[in-house]
Amino acid sequence: MNSKVWLILPAYNEDELIAETAKRLDEVLNKLIENGKLSQDSRILFVDDGSSDDTWKKIAELHNSNDRIKGLRLAVNAGQQNAIYAGIMQAKSENVDAVVTLDVDLQDDIEKIETFIDKMNEGYEAVFGVHNERNTDTFMKKHTAIVFYKFMKFMGVNVIENHSEFRLLSRTCIERLSEFKEANLFLRGIVTKLTKNYILVDYERKNRLGGTPKFSFNSSFELAVNGITAFTLDPIRFICVFGLAITLFSFLLLSKCLFVFTLWFFGGLQLLAIGIIGEYIAKINEETKKRPRYFIDEIL
Ligand code: UDP
Ligand code: MG
């Protein structure tokens, strides 16, 4: 079977990597076209997420010399999640059979793209790359990631451990994805809701090809909060149950002198509880505004 597949890469200020990444992916694509796994009209799509450097210039140059390379330019930085989504929707409008999303820095193993395609041909509707080794991550990144996945699981969010954005989504999943209208996109939470017919493929995460990571600790934290508030009500429920338990327990303390401790401890807890509830309300506020996720400036 030779399928029409688009490789989609979000790029934010990655001008030094675009050319090398395009070259390597073009080789992979050519090989897959030659051995009959992909059709001639398969493409590589770079989504420029409102970069301020020469990212778009590089994409345009590549497009001029190789029509297999395409570009989508977002008007302002919309964030990696929205950039990926924009790319997938562009591919959808061109009737692709599937998309493979990955990062421009090629930390994901592009040799596995062939395995992804094979799995699709075996009948899987989605393929998720899972990197079980985190040797290339910094100490901080590695440990925050471990805590992140454990915490998400504990909070009842169905995310696949050590799966980031390296995945294949078939036509069916793309159609279903397009029906998720939330402003706070958290793709890792959504993709497990698109089909139960998916498979995991292990790979080793590599070092960045070059350049610097574009995710600060703050943006990773924001993504984690988005993931939790968008996919589970457990934290709020936990507060309710805990509040009730405390109220009942406080009757036992009536005659004791734990006054000061109790005051501070529960003062803090109350603030935390209000904060968590506030976080959900803020999310509702953003959703009700129905803001556009991104603006497209140019399509190549
Ligand atoms: N990225 C993006 N928009 C942003 C931040 C990042 O499109 O606002 C892209 C970035 O260019 C890269 C991918 O998202 O292709 C992952 O970013 P990075 O490598 O910095 O993240 P990490 O590997 O640390 O998760
Ligand atoms: Mg990276």
mmCIF file of C-alpha atoms and ligand atoms in Angstrom:
data_model
loop_
_atom_site.group_PDB
_atom_site.id
_atom_site.type_symbol
_atom_site.label_atom_id
_atom_site.label_comp_id
_atom_site.label_asym_id
_atom_site.label_seq_id
_atom_site.Cartn_x
_atom_site.Cartn_y
_atom_site.Cartn_z
ATOM 1 C CA MET A 1 0.000 0.000 0.000
ATOM 2 C CA ASN A 2 1.436 3.398 -0.792
ATOM 3 C CA SER A 3 -0.057 6.090 1.392
ATOM 4 C CA LYS A 4 0.023 9.842 1.180
ATOM 5 C CA VAL A 5 1.713 10.902 4.394
ATOM 6 C CA TRP A 6 2.793 14.341 5.538
ATOM 7 C CA LEU A 7 5.574 14.852 8.052
ATOM 8 C CA ILE A 8 4.736 17.864 10.216
ATOM 9 C CA LEU A 9 7.301 19.860 12.151
ATOM 10 C CA PRO A 10 6.585 22.896 14.329
ATOM 11 C CA ALA A 11 9.473 25.360 14.262
ATOM 12 C CA TYR A 12 10.079 28.326 16.495
ATOM 13 C CA ASN A 13 13.310 30.236 15.871
ATOM 14 C CA GLU A 14 15.056 27.204 14.411
ATOM 15 C CA ASP A 15 16.755 28.804 11.375
ATOM 16 C CA GLU A 16 20.027 26.977 12.000
ATOM 17 C CA LEU A 17 18.352 23.547 11.902
ATOM 18 C CA ILE A 18 15.773 23.734 9.118
ATOM 19 C CA ALA A 19 18.113 22.920 6.200
ATOM 20 C CA GLU A 20 19.791 19.916 7.840
ATOM 21 C CA THR A 21 16.505 18.551 9.162
ATOM 22 C CA ALA A 22 14.870 18.920 5.753
ATOM 23 C CA LYS A 23 17.792 17.130 4.090
ATOM 24 C CA ARG A 24 17.631 14.163 6.445
ATOM 25 C CA LEU A 25 13.857 13.869 6.259
ATOM 26 C CA ASP A 26 13.896 14.166 2.491
ATOM 27 C CA GLU A 27 16.214 11.144 2.400
ATOM 28 C CA VAL A 28 13.841 9.173 4.607
ATOM 29 C CA LEU A 29 10.886 10.204 2.477
ATOM 30 C CA ASN A 30 12.661 9.320 -0.787
ATOM 31 C CA LYS A 31 13.557 5.891 0.510
ATOM 32 C CA LEU A 32 9.969 5.215 1.549
ATOM 33 C CA ILE A 33 8.648 6.423 -1.803
ATOM 34 C CA GLU A 34 11.177 4.261 -3.675
ATOM 35 C CA ASN A 35 10.280 1.126 -1.762
ATOM 36 C CA GLY A 36 6.596 1.748 -2.415
ATOM 37 C CA LYS A 37 5.493 2.504 1.139
ATOM 38 C CA LEU A 38 4.636 6.136 0.494
ATOM 39 C CA SER A 39 3.079 7.820 -2.504
ATOM 40 C CA GLN A 40 4.814 10.447 -4.645
ATOM 41 C CA ASP A 41 2.674 13.221 -3.190
ATOM 42 C CA SER A 42 3.889 12.733 0.385
ATOM 43 C CA ARG A 43 5.323 15.936 1.838
ATOM 44 C CA ILE A 44 7.341 17.542 4.621
ATOM 45 C CA LEU A 45 5.539 20.507 6.182
ATOM 46 C CA PHE A 46 7.352 23.006 8.380
ATOM 47 C CA VAL A 47 5.055 25.155 10.487
ATOM 48 C CA ASP A 48 6.767 28.406 11.363
ATOM 49 C CA ASP A 49 5.294 29.304 14.738
ATOM 50 C CA GLY A 50 5.740 33.079 14.480
ATOM 51 C CA SER A 51 9.558 32.965 14.549
ATOM 52 C CA SER A 52 11.547 36.189 14.776
ATOM 53 C CA ASP A 53 14.679 34.785 13.119
ATOM 54 C CA ASP A 54 15.167 33.514 9.535
ATOM 55 C CA THR A 55 13.152 30.317 9.967
ATOM 56 C CA TRP A 56 10.589 31.278 7.323
ATOM 57 C CA LYS A 57 13.278 32.436 4.892
ATOM 58 C CA LYS A 58 14.962 29.035 5.153
ATOM 59 C CA ILE A 59 11.675 27.196 4.655
ATOM 60 C CA ALA A 60 10.887 29.310 1.574
ATOM 61 C CA GLU A 61 14.361 28.659 0.093
ATOM 62 C CA LEU A 62 13.955 24.920 0.561
ATOM 63 C CA HIS A 63 10.489 25.014 -0.950
ATOM 64 C CA ASN A 64 11.829 26.790 -4.032
ATOM 65 C CA SER A 65 14.389 24.084 -4.680
ATOM 66 C CA ASN A 66 12.334 21.075 -3.614
ATOM 67 C CA ASP A 67 8.585 20.947 -4.046
ATOM 68 C CA ARG A 68 8.288 18.132 -1.536
ATOM 69 C CA ILE A 69 8.962 20.696 1.163
ATOM 70 C CA LYS A 70 6.074 22.841 2.214
ATOM 71 C CA GLY A 71 5.608 25.674 4.665
ATOM 72 C CA LEU A 72 2.876 27.149 6.799
ATOM 73 C CA ARG A 73 3.581 30.460 8.431
ATOM 74 C CA LEU A 74 1.687 31.433 11.559
ATOM 75 C CA ALA A 75 1.319 35.181 12.084
ATOM 76 C CA VAL A 76 2.256 35.160 15.768
ATOM 77 C CA ASN A 77 3.735 32.587 18.128
ATOM 78 C CA ALA A 78 0.839 30.294 19.023
ATOM 79 C CA GLY A 79 2.812 27.640 20.910
ATOM 80 C CA GLN A 80 3.999 24.200 19.853
ATOM 81 C CA GLN A 81 0.637 22.496 20.427
ATOM 82 C CA ASN A 82 -1.247 24.941 18.234
ATOM 83 C CA ALA A 83 1.492 24.890 15.598
ATOM 84 C CA ILE A 84 1.267 21.094 15.350
ATOM 85 C CA TYR A 85 -2.513 21.291 15.188
ATOM 86 C CA ALA A 86 -2.349 23.943 12.434
ATOM 87 C CA GLY A 87 -0.035 21.676 10.424
ATOM 88 C CA ILE A 88 -2.311 18.671 10.847
ATOM 89 C CA MET A 89 -5.342 20.674 9.719
ATOM 90 C CA GLN A 90 -3.426 21.886 6.666
ATOM 91 C CA ALA A 91 -2.617 18.257 5.823
ATOM 92 C CA LYS A 92 -6.260 17.326 6.385
ATOM 93 C CA SER A 93 -7.332 19.893 3.802
ATOM 94 C CA GLU A 94 -5.052 18.098 1.301
ATOM 95 C CA ASN A 95 -6.666 14.722 1.995
ATOM 96 C CA VAL A 96 -3.667 12.915 3.438
ATOM 97 C CA ASP A 97 -3.904 9.321 4.614
ATOM 98 C CA ALA A 98 -1.833 10.072 7.692
ATOM 99 C CA VAL A 99 0.483 12.579 9.364
ATOM 100 C CA VAL A 100 3.644 12.018 11.357
ATOM 101 C CA THR A 101 4.476 14.823 13.777
ATOM 102 C CA LEU A 102 7.966 15.413 15.121
ATOM 103 C CA ASP A 103 10.247 18.198 16.351
ATOM 104 C CA VAL A 104 12.646 20.127 14.132
ATOM 105 C CA ASP A 105 15.607 19.377 16.388
ATOM 106 C CA LEU A 106 15.350 15.669 15.407
ATOM 107 C CA GLN A 107 15.504 14.427 18.978
ATOM 108 C CA ASP A 108 13.030 11.852 17.734
ATOM 109 C CA ASP A 109 14.379 8.916 15.751
ATOM 110 C CA ILE A 110 13.482 9.484 12.099
ATOM 111 C CA GLU A 111 14.464 5.917 11.241
ATOM 112 C CA LYS A 112 11.304 4.869 13.087
ATOM 113 C CA ILE A 113 9.051 6.667 10.608
ATOM 114 C CA GLU A 114 9.188 3.533 8.463
ATOM 115 C CA THR A 115 8.055 1.421 11.435
ATOM 116 C CA PHE A 116 5.185 3.882 11.996
ATOM 117 C CA ILE A 117 4.084 3.450 8.374
ATOM 118 C CA ASP A 118 4.373 -0.344 8.637
ATOM 119 C CA LYS A 119 2.185 -0.311 11.741
ATOM 120 C CA MET A 120 -0.380 1.816 9.929
ATOM 121 C CA ASN A 121 -0.383 -0.677 7.064
ATOM 122 C CA GLU A 122 -0.970 -3.452 9.587
ATOM 123 C CA GLY A 123 -4.181 -1.635 10.484
ATOM 124 C CA TYR A 124 -3.328 0.584 13.448
ATOM 125 C CA GLU A 125 -5.030 3.978 13.428
ATOM 126 C CA ALA A 126 -2.378 5.705 15.544
ATOM 127 C CA VAL A 127 1.260 5.025 16.406
ATOM 128 C CA PHE A 128 2.912 6.674 19.417
ATOM 129 C CA GLY A 129 6.677 6.936 19.767
ATOM 130 C CA VAL A 130 7.827 6.232 23.306
ATOM 131 C CA HIS A 131 11.315 7.092 24.520
ATOM 132 C CA ASN A 132 12.111 5.029 27.536
ATOM 133 C CA GLU A 133 15.665 6.243 27.988
ATOM 134 C CA ARG A 134 16.160 9.860 28.978
ATOM 135 C CA ASN A 135 19.957 9.921 28.775
ATOM 136 C CA THR A 136 20.018 13.003 26.585
ATOM 137 C CA ASP A 137 17.865 15.099 28.923
ATOM 138 C CA THR A 138 19.316 17.377 31.555
ATOM 139 C CA PHE A 139 18.950 16.286 35.195
ATOM 140 C CA MET A 140 16.185 18.852 35.697
ATOM 141 C CA LYS A 141 14.269 17.913 32.536
ATOM 142 C CA LYS A 142 14.540 14.188 33.248
ATOM 143 C CA HIS A 143 13.245 14.434 36.799
ATOM 144 C CA THR A 144 10.507 16.974 36.144
ATOM 145 C CA ALA A 145 9.316 14.737 33.297
ATOM 146 C CA ILE A 146 9.195 11.681 35.568
ATOM 147 C CA VAL A 147 7.234 13.622 38.210
ATOM 148 C CA PHE A 148 4.982 15.037 35.477
ATOM 149 C CA TYR A 149 3.918 11.627 34.133
ATOM 150 C CA LYS A 150 3.449 10.129 37.603
ATOM 151 C CA PHE A 151 1.398 13.117 38.729
ATOM 152 C CA MET A 152 -0.746 13.088 35.584
ATOM 153 C CA LYS A 153 -1.481 9.398 36.101
ATOM 154 C CA PHE A 154 -2.259 9.975 39.778
ATOM 155 C CA MET A 155 -4.636 12.760 38.804
ATOM 156 C CA GLY A 156 -6.456 10.473 36.426
ATOM 157 C CA VAL A 157 -5.229 11.848 33.092
ATOM 158 C CA ASN A 158 -4.706 9.144 30.504
ATOM 159 C CA VAL A 159 -1.336 10.050 28.980
ATOM 160 C CA ILE A 160 1.190 7.600 27.631
ATOM 161 C CA GLU A 161 4.334 7.705 29.674
ATOM 162 C CA ASN A 162 7.350 9.128 27.827
ATOM 163 C CA HIS A 163 5.398 9.902 24.706
ATOM 164 C CA SER A 164 5.902 13.465 23.491
ATOM 165 C CA GLU A 165 4.876 14.659 20.034
ATOM 166 C CA PHE A 166 6.402 11.937 17.850
ATOM 167 C CA ARG A 167 3.360 10.086 16.509
ATOM 168 C CA LEU A 168 1.442 8.961 13.473
ATOM 169 C CA LEU A 169 -2.237 9.781 13.168
ATOM 170 C CA SER A 170 -4.296 8.203 10.443
ATOM 171 C CA ARG A 171 -7.048 9.919 8.497
ATOM 172 C CA THR A 172 -9.711 8.726 10.977
ATOM 173 C CA CYS A 173 -7.814 10.203 13.932
ATOM 174 C CA ILE A 174 -7.202 13.462 12.069
ATOM 175 C CA GLU A 175 -10.940 13.818 11.375
ATOM 176 C CA ARG A 176 -11.725 13.159 15.037
ATOM 177 C CA LEU A 177 -9.013 15.526 16.246
ATOM 178 C CA SER A 178 -10.531 18.330 14.193
ATOM 179 C CA GLU A 179 -13.662 18.065 16.335
ATOM 180 C CA PHE A 180 -11.864 19.005 19.544
ATOM 181 C CA LYS A 181 -12.572 22.687 19.885
ATOM 182 C CA GLU A 182 -10.831 23.611 23.136
ATOM 183 C CA ALA A 183 -8.523 26.622 23.219
ATOM 184 C CA ASN A 184 -6.138 24.933 25.666
ATOM 185 C CA LEU A 185 -4.808 22.170 23.514
ATOM 186 C CA PHE A 186 -3.016 19.289 25.177
ATOM 187 C CA LEU A 187 -2.452 16.836 22.363
ATOM 188 C CA ARG A 188 -0.975 14.084 24.522
ATOM 189 C CA GLY A 189 -4.245 13.923 26.434
ATOM 190 C CA ILE A 190 -6.422 14.113 23.332
ATOM 191 C CA VAL A 191 -4.676 11.518 21.183
ATOM 192 C CA THR A 192 -5.502 8.637 23.518
ATOM 193 C CA LYS A 193 -9.171 9.559 23.115
ATOM 194 C CA LEU A 194 -9.132 9.332 19.309
ATOM 195 C CA THR A 195 -8.915 5.574 18.943
ATOM 196 C CA LYS A 196 -8.251 2.472 20.995
ATOM 197 C CA ASN A 197 -6.588 0.923 17.998
ATOM 198 C CA TYR A 198 -3.118 2.337 18.655
ATOM 199 C CA ILE A 199 0.334 0.908 19.243
ATOM 200 C CA LEU A 200 3.501 2.130 20.960
ATOM 201 C CA VAL A 201 6.895 2.085 19.258
ATOM 202 C CA ASP A 202 10.052 2.412 21.374
ATOM 203 C CA TYR A 203 12.868 4.699 20.321
ATOM 204 C CA GLU A 204 15.922 6.316 21.774
ATOM 205 C CA ARG A 205 15.719 10.075 22.210
ATOM 206 C CA LYS A 206 18.722 11.853 20.767
ATOM 207 C CA ASN A 207 20.455 15.118 21.515
ATOM 208 C CA ARG A 208 19.199 18.265 19.856
ATOM 209 C CA LEU A 209 20.727 18.664 16.357
ATOM 210 C CA GLY A 210 21.788 22.168 17.395
ATOM 211 C CA GLY A 211 20.304 25.426 18.628
ATOM 212 C CA THR A 212 18.710 25.790 22.030
ATOM 213 C CA PRO A 213 15.540 24.304 23.529
ATOM 214 C CA LYS A 214 12.536 26.553 23.037
ATOM 215 C CA PHE A 215 10.654 25.328 26.070
ATOM 216 C CA SER A 216 11.360 27.143 29.301
ATOM 217 C CA PHE A 217 10.500 25.623 32.683
ATOM 218 C CA ASN A 218 7.488 27.976 32.776
ATOM 219 C CA SER A 219 6.081 26.802 29.455
ATOM 220 C CA SER A 220 6.528 23.144 30.433
ATOM 221 C CA PHE A 221 4.752 23.855 33.725
ATOM 222 C CA GLU A 222 1.945 25.594 31.868
ATOM 223 C CA LEU A 223 1.579 22.575 29.579
ATOM 224 C CA ALA A 224 1.354 20.297 32.618
ATOM 225 C CA VAL A 225 -1.320 22.477 34.261
ATOM 226 C CA ASN A 226 -3.218 22.538 30.962
ATOM 227 C CA GLY A 227 -3.019 18.772 30.761
ATOM 228 C CA ILE A 228 -4.461 18.344 34.224
ATOM 229 C CA THR A 229 -7.178 21.006 34.143
ATOM 230 C CA ALA A 230 -8.301 20.037 30.655
ATOM 231 C CA PHE A 231 -8.623 16.335 31.348
ATOM 232 C CA THR A 232 -9.603 15.681 34.940
ATOM 233 C CA LEU A 233 -11.759 17.087 37.723
ATOM 234 C CA ASP A 234 -9.947 14.958 40.315
ATOM 235 C CA PRO A 235 -8.064 17.856 41.985
ATOM 236 C CA ILE A 236 -11.327 19.674 42.702
ATOM 237 C CA ARG A 237 -12.968 16.481 43.932
ATOM 238 C CA PHE A 238 -9.967 15.801 46.110
ATOM 239 C CA ILE A 239 -10.387 19.236 47.708
ATOM 240 C CA CYS A 240 -14.057 18.533 48.458
ATOM 241 C CA VAL A 241 -13.360 15.175 50.076
ATOM 242 C CA PHE A 242 -10.404 16.566 52.016
ATOM 243 C CA GLY A 243 -12.442 19.585 53.173
ATOM 244 C CA LEU A 244 -15.195 17.338 54.453
ATOM 245 C CA ALA A 245 -12.732 15.102 56.295
ATOM 246 C CA ILE A 246 -11.070 18.123 57.933
ATOM 247 C CA THR A 247 -14.403 19.543 59.062
ATOM 248 C CA LEU A 248 -15.306 16.277 60.735
ATOM 249 C CA PHE A 249 -11.848 15.972 62.286
ATOM 250 C CA SER A 250 -11.939 19.516 63.685
ATOM 251 C CA PHE A 251 -14.626 18.490 66.198
ATOM 252 C CA LEU A 252 -11.998 16.307 67.887
ATOM 253 C CA LEU A 253 -9.725 19.336 68.355
ATOM 254 C CA LEU A 254 -12.297 21.503 70.101
ATOM 255 C CA SER A 255 -10.762 21.122 73.589
ATOM 256 C CA LYS A 256 -7.059 21.031 72.585
ATOM 257 C CA CYS A 257 -4.607 23.902 72.041
ATOM 258 C CA LEU A 258 -3.429 23.294 68.540
ATOM 259 C CA PHE A 259 -4.851 26.621 67.597
ATOM 260 C CA VAL A 260 -1.874 28.347 65.975
ATOM 261 C CA PHE A 261 -0.713 25.322 64.032
ATOM 262 C CA THR A 262 -4.207 24.641 62.796
ATOM 263 C CA LEU A 263 -4.679 28.247 61.780
ATOM 264 C CA TRP A 264 -1.557 28.365 59.606
ATOM 265 C CA PHE A 265 -1.816 24.899 58.208
ATOM 266 C CA PHE A 266 -5.385 25.198 57.098
ATOM 267 C CA GLY A 267 -4.995 28.815 56.065
ATOM 268 C CA GLY A 268 -2.406 27.555 53.577
ATOM 269 C CA LEU A 269 -4.536 24.670 52.467
ATOM 270 C CA GLN A 270 -7.469 26.956 51.826
ATOM 271 C CA LEU A 271 -5.377 29.223 49.655
ATOM 272 C CA LEU A 272 -4.116 26.223 47.700
ATOM 273 C CA ALA A 273 -7.647 24.941 47.246
ATOM 274 C CA ILE A 274 -8.876 28.316 46.053
ATOM 275 C CA GLY A 275 -5.914 28.476 43.695
ATOM 276 C CA ILE A 276 -6.725 25.101 42.139
ATOM 277 C CA ILE A 277 -10.369 25.993 41.691
ATOM 278 C CA GLY A 278 -9.287 29.356 40.268
ATOM 279 C CA GLU A 279 -7.150 27.522 37.735
ATOM 280 C CA TYR A 280 -10.207 25.658 36.439
ATOM 281 C CA ILE A 281 -12.285 28.843 36.363
ATOM 282 C CA ALA A 282 -9.539 30.600 34.411
ATOM 283 C CA LYS A 283 -9.627 27.766 31.886
ATOM 284 C CA ILE A 284 -13.408 28.059 31.547
ATOM 285 C CA ASN A 285 -12.928 31.789 31.033
ATOM 286 C CA GLU A 286 -10.472 31.170 28.187
ATOM 287 C CA GLU A 287 -12.728 28.586 26.563
ATOM 288 C CA THR A 288 -15.808 30.820 26.634
ATOM 289 C CA LYS A 289 -13.937 33.552 24.767
ATOM 290 C CA LYS A 290 -13.663 31.147 21.829
ATOM 291 C CA ARG A 291 -10.516 32.821 20.642
ATOM 292 C CA PRO A 292 -8.905 31.617 17.433
ATOM 293 C CA ARG A 293 -6.006 29.255 18.057
ATOM 294 C CA TYR A 294 -3.722 30.775 15.434
ATOM 295 C CA PHE A 295 -3.601 32.972 12.357
ATOM 296 C CA ILE A 296 -2.114 31.790 9.094
ATOM 297 C CA ASP A 297 -0.009 34.334 7.225
ATOM 298 C CA GLU A 298 1.306 32.318 4.310
ATOM 299 C CA ILE A 299 1.115 28.849 2.815
ATOM 300 C CA LEU A 300 3.783 27.400 0.528
HETATM 301 N N1 UDP B 1 8.222 25.024 19.253
HETATM 302 C C1 UDP B 1 7.181 25.712 18.630
HETATM 303 N N2 UDP B 1 6.618 26.779 19.277
HETATM 304 C C2 UDP B 1 7.026 27.185 20.527
HETATM 305 C C3 UDP B 1 8.050 26.432 21.159
HETATM 306 C C4 UDP B 1 8.625 25.357 20.495
HETATM 307 O O1 UDP B 1 6.788 25.396 17.514
HETATM 308 O O2 UDP B 1 6.468 28.164 21.038
HETATM 309 C C5 UDP B 1 8.837 23.865 18.548
HETATM 310 C C6 UDP B 1 10.352 23.871 18.478
HETATM 311 O O3 UDP B 1 10.824 24.650 17.400
HETATM 312 C C7 UDP B 1 10.659 22.396 18.320
HETATM 313 C C8 UDP B 1 9.562 21.722 19.124
HETATM 314 O O4 UDP B 1 8.523 22.697 19.275
HETATM 315 O O5 UDP B 1 10.569 21.949 16.973
HETATM 316 C C9 UDP B 1 10.037 21.256 20.485
HETATM 317 O O6 UDP B 1 10.710 22.275 21.133
HETATM 318 P P1 UDP B 1 12.036 22.013 22.005
HETATM 319 O O7 UDP B 1 12.968 21.160 21.246
HETATM 320 O O8 UDP B 1 12.534 23.323 22.456
HETATM 321 O O9 UDP B 1 11.391 21.238 23.238
HETATM 322 P P2 UDP B 1 11.930 20.004 24.087
HETATM 323 O O10 UDP B 1 12.710 19.105 23.199
HETATM 324 O O11 UDP B 1 12.726 20.623 25.152
HETATM 325 O O12 UDP B 1 10.662 19.372 24.575
HETATM 326 MG MG MG B 2 13.699 19.272 21.545
#
